[in-house]
Short mmCIF file of C-alpha atoms in Angstrom, two decimals:
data_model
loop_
_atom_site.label_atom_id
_atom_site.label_comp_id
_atom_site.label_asym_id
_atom_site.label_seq_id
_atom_site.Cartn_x
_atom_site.Cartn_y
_atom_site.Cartn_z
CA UNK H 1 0.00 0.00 0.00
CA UNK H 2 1.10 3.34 -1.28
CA UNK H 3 2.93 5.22 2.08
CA UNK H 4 1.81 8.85 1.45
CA UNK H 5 -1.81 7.23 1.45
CA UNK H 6 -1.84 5.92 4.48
CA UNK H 7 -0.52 9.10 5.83
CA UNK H 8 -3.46 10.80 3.81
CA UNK H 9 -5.92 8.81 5.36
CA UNK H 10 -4.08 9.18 9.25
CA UNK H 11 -4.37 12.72 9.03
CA UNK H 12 -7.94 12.51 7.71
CA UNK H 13 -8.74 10.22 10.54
CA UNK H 14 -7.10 12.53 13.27
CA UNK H 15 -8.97 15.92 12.23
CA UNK H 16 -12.18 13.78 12.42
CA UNK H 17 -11.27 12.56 15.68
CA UNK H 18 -10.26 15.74 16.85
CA UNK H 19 -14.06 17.01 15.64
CA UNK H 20 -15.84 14.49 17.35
CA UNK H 21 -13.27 14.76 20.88
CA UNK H 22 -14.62 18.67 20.23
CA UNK H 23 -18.55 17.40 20.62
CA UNK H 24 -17.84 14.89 23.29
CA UNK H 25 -15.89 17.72 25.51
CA UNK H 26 -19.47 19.46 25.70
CA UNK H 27 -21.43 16.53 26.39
CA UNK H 28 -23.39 16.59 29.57
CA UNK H 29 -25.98 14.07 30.34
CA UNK H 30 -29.64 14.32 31.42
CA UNK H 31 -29.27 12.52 34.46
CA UNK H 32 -26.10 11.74 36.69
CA UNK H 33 -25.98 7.77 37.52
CA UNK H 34 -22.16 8.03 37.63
CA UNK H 35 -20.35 10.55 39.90
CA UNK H 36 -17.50 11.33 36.57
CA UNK H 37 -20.73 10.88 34.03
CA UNK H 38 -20.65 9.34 30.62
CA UNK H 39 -17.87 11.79 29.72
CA UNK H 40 -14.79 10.59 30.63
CA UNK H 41 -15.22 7.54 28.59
CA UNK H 42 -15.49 8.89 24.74
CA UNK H 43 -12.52 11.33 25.90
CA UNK H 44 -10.71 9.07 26.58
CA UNK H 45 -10.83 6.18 23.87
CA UNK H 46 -11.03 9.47 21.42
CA UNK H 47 -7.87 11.25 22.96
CA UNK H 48 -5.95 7.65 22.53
CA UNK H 49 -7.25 6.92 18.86
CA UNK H 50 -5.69 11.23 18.22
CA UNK H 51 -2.50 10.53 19.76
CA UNK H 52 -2.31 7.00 17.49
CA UNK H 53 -3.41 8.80 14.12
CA UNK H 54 -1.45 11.84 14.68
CA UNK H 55 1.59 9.28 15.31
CA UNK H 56 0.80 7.46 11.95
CA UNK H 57 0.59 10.68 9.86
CA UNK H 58 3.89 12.31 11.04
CA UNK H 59 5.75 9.09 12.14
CA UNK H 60 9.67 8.93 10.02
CA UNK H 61 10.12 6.51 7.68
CA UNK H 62 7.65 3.27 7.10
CA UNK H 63 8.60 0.37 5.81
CA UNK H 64 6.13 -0.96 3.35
CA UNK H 65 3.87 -3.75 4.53
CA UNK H 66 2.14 -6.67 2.71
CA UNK H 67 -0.92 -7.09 4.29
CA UNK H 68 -1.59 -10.27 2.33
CA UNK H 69 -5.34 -9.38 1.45
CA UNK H 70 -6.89 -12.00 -0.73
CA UNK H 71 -10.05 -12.48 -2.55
CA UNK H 72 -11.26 -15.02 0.02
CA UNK H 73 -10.45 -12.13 3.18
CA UNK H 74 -11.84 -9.18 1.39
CA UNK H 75 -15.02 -11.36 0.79
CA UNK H 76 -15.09 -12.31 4.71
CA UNK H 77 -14.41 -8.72 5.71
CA UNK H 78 -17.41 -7.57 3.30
CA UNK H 79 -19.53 -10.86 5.33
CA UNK H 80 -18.54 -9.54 8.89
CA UNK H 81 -19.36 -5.76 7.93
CA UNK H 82 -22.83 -6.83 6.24
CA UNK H 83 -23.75 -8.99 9.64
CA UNK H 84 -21.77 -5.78 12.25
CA UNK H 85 -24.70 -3.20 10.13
CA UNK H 86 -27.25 -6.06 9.75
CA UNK H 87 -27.38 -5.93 13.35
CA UNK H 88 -26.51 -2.59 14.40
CA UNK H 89 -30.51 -2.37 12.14
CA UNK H 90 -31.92 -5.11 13.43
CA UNK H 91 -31.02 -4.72 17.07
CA UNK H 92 -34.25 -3.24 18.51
CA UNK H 93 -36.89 -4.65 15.40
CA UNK H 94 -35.77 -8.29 16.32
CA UNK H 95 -34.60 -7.99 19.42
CA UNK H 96 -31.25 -8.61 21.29
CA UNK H 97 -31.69 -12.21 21.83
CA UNK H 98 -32.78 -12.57 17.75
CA UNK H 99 -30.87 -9.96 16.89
CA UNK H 100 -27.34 -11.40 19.05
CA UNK H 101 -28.06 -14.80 17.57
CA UNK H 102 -28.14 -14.42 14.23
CA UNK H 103 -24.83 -12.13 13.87
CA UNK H 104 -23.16 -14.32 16.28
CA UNK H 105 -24.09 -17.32 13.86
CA UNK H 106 -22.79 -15.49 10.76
CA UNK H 107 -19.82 -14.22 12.05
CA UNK H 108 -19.04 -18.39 13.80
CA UNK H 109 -19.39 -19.38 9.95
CA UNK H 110 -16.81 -16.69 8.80
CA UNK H 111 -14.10 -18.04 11.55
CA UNK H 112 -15.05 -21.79 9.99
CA UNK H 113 -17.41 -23.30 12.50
CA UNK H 114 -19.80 -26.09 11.31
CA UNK H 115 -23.77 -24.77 10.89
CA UNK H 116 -25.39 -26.43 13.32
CA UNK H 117 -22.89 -25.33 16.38
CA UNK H 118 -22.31 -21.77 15.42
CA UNK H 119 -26.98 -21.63 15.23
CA UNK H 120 -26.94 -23.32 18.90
CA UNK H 121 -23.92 -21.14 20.20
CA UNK H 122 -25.56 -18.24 18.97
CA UNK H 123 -28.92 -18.59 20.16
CA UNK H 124 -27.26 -19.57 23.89
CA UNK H 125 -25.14 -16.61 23.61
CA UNK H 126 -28.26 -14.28 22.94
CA UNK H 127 -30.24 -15.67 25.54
CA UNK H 128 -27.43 -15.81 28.31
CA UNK H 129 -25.87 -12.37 27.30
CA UNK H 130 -29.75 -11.06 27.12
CA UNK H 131 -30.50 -12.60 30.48
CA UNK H 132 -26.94 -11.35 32.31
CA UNK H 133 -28.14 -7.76 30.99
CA UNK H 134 -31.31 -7.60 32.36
CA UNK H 135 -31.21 -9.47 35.09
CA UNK H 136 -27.73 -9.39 36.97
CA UNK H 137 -26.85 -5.43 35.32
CA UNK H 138 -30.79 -4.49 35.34
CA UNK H 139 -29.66 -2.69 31.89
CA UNK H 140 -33.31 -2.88 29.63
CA UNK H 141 -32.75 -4.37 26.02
CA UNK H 142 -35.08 -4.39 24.02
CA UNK H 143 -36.99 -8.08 22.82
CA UNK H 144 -38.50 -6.95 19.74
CA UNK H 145 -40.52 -9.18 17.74
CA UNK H 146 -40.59 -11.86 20.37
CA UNK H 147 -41.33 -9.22 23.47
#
């Protein structure tokens, strides 16, 4: 991959991170349920990600990397993106438990797991992770369809 785009792309990636460090500065919740607030947080996973795109954009020399990016990996990176937004959509029409099964399926399948495990691990993973939620955190998620 072509240095000087990378570096393009680093620097793009920093001024948009600076932008959105510049909204979640001002950020002030409706209710306090945390004495620091849901602040600190996005400031500082956003303050890390500047520091590491600032360092790729005016870092010396870089050697040039072969990422080894295939057919076959660009196709499962296209999968794992579809099923990420596919559920990031679906999350509150189907429901978590639905909604946590299904990706959680897809994405087994992409790493090479047989059908019929990666449907049952997903389903128990939707229903355990949906049940730790709202009954051990008491954080609400929503059932859709099946609530």
């Amino acid at each position: 991959m072509n240095t000087k785009l990378e570096r393009y792309f680093s620097g793009l990636l920093f001024l948009a991170t600076l932008f959105l460090l510049y909204v979640a500065w001002g950020y002030t919740a409706p209710i306090a349920y945390d004495p620091l607030g849901p602040r600190p947080y996005p400031l500082l996973v956003l303050g890390l990600m500047a520091a590491c795109t600032l360092f790729l954009t005016i870092r010396p020399k870089a050697e040039e990397i072969d990422l080894g990016y295939t057919p076959s990996l660009l196709k499962k990176l296209a999968i794992c993106l579809a099923a990420l937004l596919g559920y990031a959509v679906l999350f509150e029409i189907l429901g978590f438990p639905v909604a946590t099964a299904v990706m959680a399926a897809v994405i087994g399948k992409l790493f090479g797991g047989k059908t019929l495990p990666c449907v049952i691990s997903g389903v128990v993973m939707g229903v355990l992770l949906y049940l730790l939620f709202d009954q051990a955190f008491d954080v609400p998620l929503p059932l859709g369809s099946i609530g």
